[in-house]
CSV table of C-alpha atoms in Angstrom, one decimal:
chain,number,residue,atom,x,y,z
X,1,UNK,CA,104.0,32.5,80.8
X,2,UNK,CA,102.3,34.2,83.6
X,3,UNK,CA,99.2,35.8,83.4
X,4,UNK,CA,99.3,39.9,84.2
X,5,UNK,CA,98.0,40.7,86.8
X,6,UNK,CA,94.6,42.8,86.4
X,7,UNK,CA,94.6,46.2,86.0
X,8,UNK,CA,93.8,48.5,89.0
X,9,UNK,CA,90.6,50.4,89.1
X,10,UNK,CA,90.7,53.8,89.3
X,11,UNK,CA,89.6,55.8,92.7
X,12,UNK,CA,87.3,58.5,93.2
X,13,UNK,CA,89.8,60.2,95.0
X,14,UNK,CA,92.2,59.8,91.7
X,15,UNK,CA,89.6,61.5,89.7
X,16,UNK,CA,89.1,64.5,91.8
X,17,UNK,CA,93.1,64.8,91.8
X,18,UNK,CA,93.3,64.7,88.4
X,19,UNK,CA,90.5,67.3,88.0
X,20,UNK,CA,92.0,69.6,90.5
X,21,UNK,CA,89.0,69.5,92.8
X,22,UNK,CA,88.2,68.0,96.2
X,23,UNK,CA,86.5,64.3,96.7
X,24,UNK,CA,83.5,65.7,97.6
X,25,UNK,CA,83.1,68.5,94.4
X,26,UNK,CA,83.5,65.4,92.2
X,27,UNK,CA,81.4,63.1,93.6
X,28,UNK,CA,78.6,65.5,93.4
X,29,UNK,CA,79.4,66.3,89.9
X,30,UNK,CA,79.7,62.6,89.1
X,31,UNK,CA,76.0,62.6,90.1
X,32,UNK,CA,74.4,65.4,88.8
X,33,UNK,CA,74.1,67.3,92.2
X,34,UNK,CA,73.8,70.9,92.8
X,35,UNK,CA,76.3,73.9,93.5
X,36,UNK,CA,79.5,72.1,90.7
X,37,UNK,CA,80.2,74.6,88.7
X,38,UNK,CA,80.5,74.1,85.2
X,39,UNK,CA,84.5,74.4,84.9
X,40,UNK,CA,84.6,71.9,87.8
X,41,UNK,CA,82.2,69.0,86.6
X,42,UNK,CA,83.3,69.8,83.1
X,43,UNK,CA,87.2,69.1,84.8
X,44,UNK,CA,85.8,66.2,86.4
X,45,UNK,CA,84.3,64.9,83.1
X,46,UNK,CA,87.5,65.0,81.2
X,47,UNK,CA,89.2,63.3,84.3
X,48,UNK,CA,86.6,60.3,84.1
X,49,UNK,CA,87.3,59.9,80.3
X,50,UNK,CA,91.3,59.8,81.0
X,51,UNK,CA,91.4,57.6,84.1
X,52,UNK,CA,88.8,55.0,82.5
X,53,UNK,CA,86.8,55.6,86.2
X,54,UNK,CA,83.7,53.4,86.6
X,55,UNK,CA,81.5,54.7,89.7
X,56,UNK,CA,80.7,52.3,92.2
X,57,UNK,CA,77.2,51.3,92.5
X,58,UNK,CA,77.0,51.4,96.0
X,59,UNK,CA,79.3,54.5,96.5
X,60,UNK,CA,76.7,56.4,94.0
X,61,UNK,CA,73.7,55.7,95.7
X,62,UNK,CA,75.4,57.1,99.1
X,63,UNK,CA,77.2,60.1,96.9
X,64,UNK,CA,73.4,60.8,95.6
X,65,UNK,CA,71.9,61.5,99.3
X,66,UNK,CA,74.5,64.7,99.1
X,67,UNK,CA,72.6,68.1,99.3
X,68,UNK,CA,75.7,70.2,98.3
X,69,UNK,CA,75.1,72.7,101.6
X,70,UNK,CA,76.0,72.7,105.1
X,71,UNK,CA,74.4,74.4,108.0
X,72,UNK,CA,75.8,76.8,110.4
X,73,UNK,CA,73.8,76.7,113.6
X,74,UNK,CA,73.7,79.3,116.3
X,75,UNK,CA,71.6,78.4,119.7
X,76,UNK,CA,70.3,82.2,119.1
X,77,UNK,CA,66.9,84.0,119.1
X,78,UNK,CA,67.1,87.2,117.5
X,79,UNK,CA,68.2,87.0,113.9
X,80,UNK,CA,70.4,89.9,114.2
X,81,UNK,CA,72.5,87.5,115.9
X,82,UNK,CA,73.9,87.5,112.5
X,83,UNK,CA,75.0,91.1,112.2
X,84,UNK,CA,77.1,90.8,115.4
X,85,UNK,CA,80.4,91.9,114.1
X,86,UNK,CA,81.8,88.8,115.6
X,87,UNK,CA,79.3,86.1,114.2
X,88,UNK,CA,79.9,88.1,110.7
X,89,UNK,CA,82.8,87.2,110.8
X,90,UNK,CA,82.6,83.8,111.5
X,91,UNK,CA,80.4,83.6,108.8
X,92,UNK,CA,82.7,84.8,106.1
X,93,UNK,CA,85.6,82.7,107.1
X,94,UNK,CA,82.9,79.6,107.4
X,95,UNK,CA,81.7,80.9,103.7
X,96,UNK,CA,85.5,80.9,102.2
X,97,UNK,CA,85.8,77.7,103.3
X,98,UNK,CA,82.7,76.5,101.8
X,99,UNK,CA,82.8,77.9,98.5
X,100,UNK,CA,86.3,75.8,97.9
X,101,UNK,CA,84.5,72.7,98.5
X,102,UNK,CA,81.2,74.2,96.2
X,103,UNK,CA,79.0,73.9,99.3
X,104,UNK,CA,76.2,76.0,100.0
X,105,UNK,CA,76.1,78.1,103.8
X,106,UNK,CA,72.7,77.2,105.3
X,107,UNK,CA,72.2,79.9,108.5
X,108,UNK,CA,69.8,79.0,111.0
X,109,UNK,CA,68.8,80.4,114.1
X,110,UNK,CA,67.8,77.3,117.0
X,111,UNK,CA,67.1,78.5,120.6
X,112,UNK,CA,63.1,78.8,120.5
X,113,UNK,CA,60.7,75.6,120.6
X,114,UNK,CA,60.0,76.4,116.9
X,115,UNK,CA,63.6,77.2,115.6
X,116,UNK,CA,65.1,73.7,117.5
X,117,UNK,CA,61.9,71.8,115.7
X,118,UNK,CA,63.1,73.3,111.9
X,119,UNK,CA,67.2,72.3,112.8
X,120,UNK,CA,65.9,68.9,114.0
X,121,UNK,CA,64.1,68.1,111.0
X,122,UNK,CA,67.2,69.3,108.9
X,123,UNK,CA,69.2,66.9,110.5
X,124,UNK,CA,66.6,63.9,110.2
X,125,UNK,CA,65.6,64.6,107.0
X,126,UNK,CA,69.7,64.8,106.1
X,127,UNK,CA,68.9,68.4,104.3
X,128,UNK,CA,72.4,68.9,104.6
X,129,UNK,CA,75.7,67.5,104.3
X,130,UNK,CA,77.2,68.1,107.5
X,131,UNK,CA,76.4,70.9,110.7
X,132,UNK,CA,78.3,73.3,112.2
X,133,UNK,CA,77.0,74.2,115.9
X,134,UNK,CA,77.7,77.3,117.9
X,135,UNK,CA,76.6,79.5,120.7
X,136,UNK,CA,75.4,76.4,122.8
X,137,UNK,CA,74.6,77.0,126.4
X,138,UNK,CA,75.0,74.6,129.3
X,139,UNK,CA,72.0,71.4,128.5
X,140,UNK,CA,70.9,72.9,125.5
X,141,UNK,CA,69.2,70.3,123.9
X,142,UNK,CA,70.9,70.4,120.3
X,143,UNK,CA,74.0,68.7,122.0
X,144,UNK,CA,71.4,65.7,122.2
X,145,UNK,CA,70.7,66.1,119.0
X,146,UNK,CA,74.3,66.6,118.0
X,147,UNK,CA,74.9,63.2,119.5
X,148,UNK,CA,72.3,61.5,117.9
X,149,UNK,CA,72.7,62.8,114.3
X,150,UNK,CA,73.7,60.3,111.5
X,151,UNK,CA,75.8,63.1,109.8
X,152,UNK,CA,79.1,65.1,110.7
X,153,UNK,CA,78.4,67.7,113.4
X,154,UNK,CA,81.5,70.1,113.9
X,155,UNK,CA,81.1,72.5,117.1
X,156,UNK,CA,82.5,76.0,116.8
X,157,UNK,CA,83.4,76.1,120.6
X,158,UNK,CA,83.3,73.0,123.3
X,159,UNK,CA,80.0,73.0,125.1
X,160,UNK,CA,79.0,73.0,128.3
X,161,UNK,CA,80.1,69.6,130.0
X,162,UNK,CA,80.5,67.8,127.1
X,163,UNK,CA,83.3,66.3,125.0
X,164,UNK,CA,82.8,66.4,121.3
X,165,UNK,CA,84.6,64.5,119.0
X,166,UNK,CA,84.9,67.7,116.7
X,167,UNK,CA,85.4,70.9,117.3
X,168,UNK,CA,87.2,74.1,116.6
X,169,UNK,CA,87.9,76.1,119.4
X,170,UNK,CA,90.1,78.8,120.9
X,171,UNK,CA,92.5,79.1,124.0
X,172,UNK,CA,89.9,80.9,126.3
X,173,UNK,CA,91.3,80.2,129.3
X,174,UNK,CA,94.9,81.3,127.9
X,175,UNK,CA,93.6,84.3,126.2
X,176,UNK,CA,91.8,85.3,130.0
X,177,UNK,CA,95.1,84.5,131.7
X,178,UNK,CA,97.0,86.9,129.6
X,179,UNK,CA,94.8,90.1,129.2
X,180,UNK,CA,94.7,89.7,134.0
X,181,UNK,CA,98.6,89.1,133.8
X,182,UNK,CA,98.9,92.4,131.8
X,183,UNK,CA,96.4,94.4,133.8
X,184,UNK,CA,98.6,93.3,137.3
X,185,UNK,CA,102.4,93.7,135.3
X,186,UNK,CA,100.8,97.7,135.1
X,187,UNK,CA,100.5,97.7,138.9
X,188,UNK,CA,96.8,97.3,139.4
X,189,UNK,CA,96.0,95.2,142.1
X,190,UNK,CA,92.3,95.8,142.6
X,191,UNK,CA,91.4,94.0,139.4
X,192,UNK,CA,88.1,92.7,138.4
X,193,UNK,CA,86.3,90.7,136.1
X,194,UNK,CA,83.2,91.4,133.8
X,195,UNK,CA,82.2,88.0,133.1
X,196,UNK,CA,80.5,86.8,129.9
X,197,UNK,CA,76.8,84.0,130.5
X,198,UNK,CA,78.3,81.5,132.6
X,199,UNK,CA,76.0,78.7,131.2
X,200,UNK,CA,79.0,79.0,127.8
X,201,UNK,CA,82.4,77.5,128.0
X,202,UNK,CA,83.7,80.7,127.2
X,203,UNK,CA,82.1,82.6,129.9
X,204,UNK,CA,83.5,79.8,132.2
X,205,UNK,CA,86.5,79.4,130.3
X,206,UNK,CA,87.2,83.2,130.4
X,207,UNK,CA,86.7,83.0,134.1
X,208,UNK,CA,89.0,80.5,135.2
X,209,UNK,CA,92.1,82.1,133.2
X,210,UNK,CA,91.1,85.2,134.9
X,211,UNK,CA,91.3,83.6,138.2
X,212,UNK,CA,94.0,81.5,137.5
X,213,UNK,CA,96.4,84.8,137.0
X,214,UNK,CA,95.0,86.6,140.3
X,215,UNK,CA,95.6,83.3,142.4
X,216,UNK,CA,99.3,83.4,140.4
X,217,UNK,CA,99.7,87.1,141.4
X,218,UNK,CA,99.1,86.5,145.1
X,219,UNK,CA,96.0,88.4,144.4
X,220,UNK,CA,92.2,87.8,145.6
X,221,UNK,CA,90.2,87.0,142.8
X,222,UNK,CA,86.4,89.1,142.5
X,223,UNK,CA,83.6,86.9,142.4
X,224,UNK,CA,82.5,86.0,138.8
X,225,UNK,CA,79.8,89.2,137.7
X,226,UNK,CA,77.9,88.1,134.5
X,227,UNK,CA,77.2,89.6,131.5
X,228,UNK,CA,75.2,88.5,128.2
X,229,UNK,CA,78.5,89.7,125.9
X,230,UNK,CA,76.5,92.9,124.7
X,231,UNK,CA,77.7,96.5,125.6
X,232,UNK,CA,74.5,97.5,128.0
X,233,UNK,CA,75.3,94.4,129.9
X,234,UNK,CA,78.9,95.5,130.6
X,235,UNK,CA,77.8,98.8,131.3
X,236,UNK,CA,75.3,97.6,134.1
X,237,UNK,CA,78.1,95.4,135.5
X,238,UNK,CA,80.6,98.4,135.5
X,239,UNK,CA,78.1,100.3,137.3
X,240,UNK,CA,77.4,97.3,140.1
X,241,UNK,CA,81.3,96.8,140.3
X,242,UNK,CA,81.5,100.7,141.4
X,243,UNK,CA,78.8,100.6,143.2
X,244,UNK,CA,80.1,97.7,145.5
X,245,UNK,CA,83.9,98.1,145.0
X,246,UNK,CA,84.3,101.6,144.2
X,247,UNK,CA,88.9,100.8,145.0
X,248,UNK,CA,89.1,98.7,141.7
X,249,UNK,CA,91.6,99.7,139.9
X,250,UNK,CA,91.7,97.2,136.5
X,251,UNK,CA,88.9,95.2,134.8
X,252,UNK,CA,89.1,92.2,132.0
X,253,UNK,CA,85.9,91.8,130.7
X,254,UNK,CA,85.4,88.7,128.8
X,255,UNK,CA,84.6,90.7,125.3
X,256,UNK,CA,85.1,94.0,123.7
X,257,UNK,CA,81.4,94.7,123.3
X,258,UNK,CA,81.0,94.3,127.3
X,259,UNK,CA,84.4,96.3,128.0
X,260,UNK,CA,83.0,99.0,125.9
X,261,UNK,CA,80.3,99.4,127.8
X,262,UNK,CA,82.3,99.3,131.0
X,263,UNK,CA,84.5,102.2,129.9
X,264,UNK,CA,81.4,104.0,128.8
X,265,UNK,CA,80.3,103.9,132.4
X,266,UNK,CA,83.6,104.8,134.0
X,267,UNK,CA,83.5,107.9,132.1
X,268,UNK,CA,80.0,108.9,133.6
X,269,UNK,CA,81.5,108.2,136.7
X,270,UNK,CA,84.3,111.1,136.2
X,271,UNK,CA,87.1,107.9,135.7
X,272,UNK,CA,89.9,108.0,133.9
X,273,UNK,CA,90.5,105.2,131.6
X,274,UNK,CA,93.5,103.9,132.1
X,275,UNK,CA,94.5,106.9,134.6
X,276,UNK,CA,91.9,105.2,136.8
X,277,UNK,CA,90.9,102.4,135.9
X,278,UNK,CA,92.5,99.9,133.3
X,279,UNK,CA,90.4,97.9,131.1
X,280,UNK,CA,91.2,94.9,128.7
X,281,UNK,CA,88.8,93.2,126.6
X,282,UNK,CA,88.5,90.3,124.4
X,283,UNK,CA,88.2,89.4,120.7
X,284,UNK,CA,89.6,92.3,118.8
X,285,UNK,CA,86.8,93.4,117.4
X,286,UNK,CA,86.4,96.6,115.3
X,287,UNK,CA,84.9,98.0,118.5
X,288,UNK,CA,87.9,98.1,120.0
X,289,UNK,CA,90.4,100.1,117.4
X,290,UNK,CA,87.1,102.8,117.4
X,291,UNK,CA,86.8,102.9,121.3
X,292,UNK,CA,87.8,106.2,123.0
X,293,UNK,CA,90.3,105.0,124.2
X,294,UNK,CA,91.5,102.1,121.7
X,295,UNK,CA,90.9,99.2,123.7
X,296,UNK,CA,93.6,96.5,124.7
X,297,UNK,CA,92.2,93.5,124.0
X,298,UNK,CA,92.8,89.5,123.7
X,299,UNK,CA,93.0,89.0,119.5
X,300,UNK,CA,90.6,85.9,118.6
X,301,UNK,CA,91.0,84.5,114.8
X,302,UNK,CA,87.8,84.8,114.4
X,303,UNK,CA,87.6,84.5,110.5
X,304,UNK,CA,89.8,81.5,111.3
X,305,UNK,CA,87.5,79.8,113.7
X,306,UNK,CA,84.7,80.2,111.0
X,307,UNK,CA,87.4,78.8,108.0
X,308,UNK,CA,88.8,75.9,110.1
X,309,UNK,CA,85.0,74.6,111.4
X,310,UNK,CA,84.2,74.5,107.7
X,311,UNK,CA,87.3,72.8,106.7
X,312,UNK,CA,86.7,70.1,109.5
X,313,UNK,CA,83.5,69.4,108.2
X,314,UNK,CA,84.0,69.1,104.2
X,315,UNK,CA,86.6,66.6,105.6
X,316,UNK,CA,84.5,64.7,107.1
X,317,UNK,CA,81.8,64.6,104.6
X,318,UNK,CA,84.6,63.2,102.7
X,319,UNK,CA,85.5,60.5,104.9
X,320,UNK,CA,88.3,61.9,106.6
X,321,UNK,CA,88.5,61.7,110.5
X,322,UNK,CA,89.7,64.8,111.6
X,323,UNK,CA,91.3,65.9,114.9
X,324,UNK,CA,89.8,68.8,117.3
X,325,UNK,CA,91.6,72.1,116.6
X,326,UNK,CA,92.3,74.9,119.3
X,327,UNK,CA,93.3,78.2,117.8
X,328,UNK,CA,95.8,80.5,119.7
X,329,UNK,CA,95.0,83.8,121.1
X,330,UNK,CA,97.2,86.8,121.6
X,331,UNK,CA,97.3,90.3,123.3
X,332,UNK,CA,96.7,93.4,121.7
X,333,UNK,CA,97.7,96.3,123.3
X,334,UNK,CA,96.2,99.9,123.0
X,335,UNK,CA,95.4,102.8,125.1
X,336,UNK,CA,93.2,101.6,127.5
X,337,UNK,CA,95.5,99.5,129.4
């Protein structure tokens, strides 16, 4: 008579199905770690007991380095960084995301000498599960670091001549393409372009979909004029543009905040807005609704950009190998052009 064969031991992954939770929410209650609530690891419990699971030596002493957080980190200065409507809203999506998995949202801010030094020794020191980078301007020196980490780093936006293996991005140059193509459909054939820092991808990004629909239209582009994304700096570019080309007729500038302040200055300058001059924006913000007037603008999922760079990176904390994701864009269209 044959023997049977032996019995199959159950997977982690088997347990956390059976619990209800993710891989990662059970390994960390299977080892005492932080931020499992007690529904959760009590589900996880009963799971163990049902399934006859037996951790794995080895697996538990990696599942035991796990911190239970993750860090969001912005190559930015000034802590009110934060409070930017649209880095608010990254952060809630990015949250969401988090709290399913019952990880903790680290923020830190990494531009200065002293701010790089704390993220570095966050990564070396593996005070986190996993990284989420954004904001990161052309050889900033956390995409070295980014490389060199031995944990997951997701990137909320492609940097500057690099090619990350993840990251969550949107259709800049798209997005760019569109609000120009609307501006020149109304008839405006003097169009120019507010541009945001052209040391990001999406100031470059921006750019090139802007120039790619004049150079479609038959149209001569205007030269890129930078901005820092904040509404004084679109209001000094406005005033420049005037000053230099005072025929323009439509302007895409590469974020509400800066398109605000480019309408603010056109109606100093006694121009009507669109009568005048036609403006289009980008990211949707709530800016734009409030503006006077209501600001077309290129819609960004922002909250989404957030969610899915969270998502990415509880996968890979959990062994998955995910694939980079680039969000869609879309045209809102309001008063202003």
């Amino acid at each position: 008579m044959a023997e049977a064969a032996p019995r199959r031991r159950p997977t982690l992954d088997e347990v956390a199905e059976r619990a209800g939770v993710s891989r990662s929410v059970a390994s960390r209650a299977l080892n005492n770690a932080p931020y499992v609530s007690r529904a959760k690891r009590e589900a996880v419990e009963r799971a163990v007991r049902q399934l006859g699971y037996v951790p794995n030596p080895t697996a538990r002493a990696l599942a035991t380095r796990q911190t239970g957080a993750a860090a969001l980190v912005v190559s930015g200065e000034d802590p009110s960084i934060f409070a930017d409507p649209f880095f608010a809203r990254v952060i809630v999506g990015a949250s969401a995301a988090l709290d399913e998995a019952d990880l903790h949202l680290m923020l830190c801010l990494a531009a200065s000498d002293r701010g790089r030094k704390r993220v570095e020794e966050l990564v070396r020191s593996r005070g986190a599960d996993g990284v989420m980078l954004m904001a990161l301007r052309e050889d900033d020196p956390l995409t070295r670091m980014a490389d060199e980490a031995q944990m997951p780093v997701v990137f909320g936006g492609r940097p500057v001549g690099s090619a990350p293996r993840w990251y969550v991005d949107v259709d800049n140059v798209g997005g760019a393409r569109e609000a120009t193509e609307h501006l020149v459909s109304l008839g405006r054939r003097r169009v120019a372009v507010i541009c945001g820092r052209l040391d990001t991808e999406a100031g470059r990004a921006r750019y090139r979909g802007y120039r790619d629909a004049m150079l479609g239209a038959g149209l001569d582009p205007f030269p890129p004029l930078e901005g820092d994304f904040t509404e004084p700096s679109g209001a000094a570019a406005m005033a420049a543009l005037l000053a230099e080309h005072p025929d323009v007729d439509g302007v895409f500038a590469a974020n509400d905040n800066m398109a605000v302040g480019a309408v603010r200055t056109l109606r100093e300058a006694g121009r009507r807005v669109p009568g005048d001059v036609a403006v289009v924006g980008f990211d949707d913000l709530a800016v734009a609704q409030v503006a006077d007037p209501p600001l077309t603008t290129v819609h960004q999922p922002i909250e989404a950009l957030g969610r899915e760079m969270a998502r990415m990176l509880v996968a890979l904390v959990n062994g998955q190998d995910p694939t980079p994701l680039l969000l869609p864009t879309r045209l809102t269209i309001r008063a202003s052009a």
